[in-house]
XYZ file of C-alpha atoms in Angstrom:
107
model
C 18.940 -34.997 6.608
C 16.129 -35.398 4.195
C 16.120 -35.622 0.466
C 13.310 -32.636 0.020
C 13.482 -32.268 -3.970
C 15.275 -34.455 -6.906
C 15.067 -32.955 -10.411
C 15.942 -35.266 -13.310
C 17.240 -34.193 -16.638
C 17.322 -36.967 -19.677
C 20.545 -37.278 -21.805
C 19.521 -38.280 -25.517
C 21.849 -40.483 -27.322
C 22.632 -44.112 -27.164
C 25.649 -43.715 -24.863
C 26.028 -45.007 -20.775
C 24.626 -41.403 -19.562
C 21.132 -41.553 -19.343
C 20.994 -38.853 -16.799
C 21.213 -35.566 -14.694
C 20.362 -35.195 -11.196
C 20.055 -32.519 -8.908
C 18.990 -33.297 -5.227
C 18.218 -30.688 -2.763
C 18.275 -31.903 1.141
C 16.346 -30.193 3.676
C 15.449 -27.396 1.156
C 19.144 -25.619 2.083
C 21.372 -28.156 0.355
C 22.108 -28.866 -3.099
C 23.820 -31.131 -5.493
C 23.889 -30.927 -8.812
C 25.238 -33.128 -11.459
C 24.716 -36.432 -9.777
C 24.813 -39.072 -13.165
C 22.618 -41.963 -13.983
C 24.493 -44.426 -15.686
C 23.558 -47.892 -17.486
C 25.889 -50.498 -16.225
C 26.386 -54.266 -16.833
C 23.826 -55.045 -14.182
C 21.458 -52.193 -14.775
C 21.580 -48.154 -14.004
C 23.470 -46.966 -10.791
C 24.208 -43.522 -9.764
C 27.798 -41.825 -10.112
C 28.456 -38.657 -7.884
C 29.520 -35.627 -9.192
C 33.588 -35.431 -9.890
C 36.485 -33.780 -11.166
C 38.953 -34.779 -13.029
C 42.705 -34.254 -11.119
C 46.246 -33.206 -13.073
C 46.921 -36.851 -13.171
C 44.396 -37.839 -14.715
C 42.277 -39.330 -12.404
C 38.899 -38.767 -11.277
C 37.938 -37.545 -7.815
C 34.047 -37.255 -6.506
C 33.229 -34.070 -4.972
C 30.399 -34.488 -2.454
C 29.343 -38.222 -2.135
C 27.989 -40.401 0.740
C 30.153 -41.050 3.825
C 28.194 -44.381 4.769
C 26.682 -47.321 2.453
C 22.955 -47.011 4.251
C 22.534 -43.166 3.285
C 24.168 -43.954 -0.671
C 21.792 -46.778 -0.632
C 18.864 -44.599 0.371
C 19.867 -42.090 -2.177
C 20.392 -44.286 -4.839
C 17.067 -45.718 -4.358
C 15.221 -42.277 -4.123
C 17.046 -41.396 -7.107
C 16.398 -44.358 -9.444
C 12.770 -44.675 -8.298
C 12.008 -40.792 -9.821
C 14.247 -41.878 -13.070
C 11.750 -44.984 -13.714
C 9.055 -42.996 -12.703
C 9.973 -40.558 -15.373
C 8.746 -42.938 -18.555
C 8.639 -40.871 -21.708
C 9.025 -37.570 -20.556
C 12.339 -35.416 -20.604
C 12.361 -33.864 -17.048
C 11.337 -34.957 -13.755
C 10.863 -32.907 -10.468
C 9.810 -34.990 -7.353
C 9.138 -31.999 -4.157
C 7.781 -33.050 -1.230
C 6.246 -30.216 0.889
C 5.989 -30.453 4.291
C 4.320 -33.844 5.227
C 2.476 -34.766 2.169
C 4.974 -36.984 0.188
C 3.277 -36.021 -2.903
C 5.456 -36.525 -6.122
C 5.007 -34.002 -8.958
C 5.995 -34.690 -12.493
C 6.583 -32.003 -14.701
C 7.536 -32.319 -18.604
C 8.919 -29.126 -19.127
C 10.981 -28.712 -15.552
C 14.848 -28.617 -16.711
């Protein structure tokens, strides 16, 4: 399975949410809501979840194996630095190119 298309959406505010992700695999598959996150040791991505009767928070979709979350986590937080300044990022990748394409307004 290949990450095909990752579209970033800035959070303003001063806050630990810097981020919204959407990744589409193999241009059939898509998650939304993925969150970038400013930790103690830098930014790291949280999966999207719910929150359960008890209280507690449970991830639906996420990663069955480290190697793939590592992968994604890397594609991810590459296009988030690559987004500087502007407010959206879109990084598609058509069939064999591996072009990246920025767009401001995309979000």
């Amino acid at each position: 399975m290949q990450i095909t298309d990752i579209r970033i959406r800035r959070v303003s505010g001063e806050g630990k949410l810097k981020a919204y992700v959407t990744v589409t695999f193999d241009d059939c598959f898509v998650i939304h809501n993925v969150k970038i996150i400013e930790g103690k040791s830098g930014v790291f991505i949280a999966m999207p979840s719910r929150k359960t009767k008890t209280g507690e928070y449970k991830d639906v979709a996420h990663p069955i194996n480290s190697d793939f979350r590592t992968e994604l986590q890397a594609r991810i937080l590459e296009a988030y630095e690559a987004l500087g300044d502007e407010d959206s990022y879109a990084d598609e990748q058509g069939e064999g190119s591996g072009d990246e394409q920025t767009s401001a307004g995309d979000a």
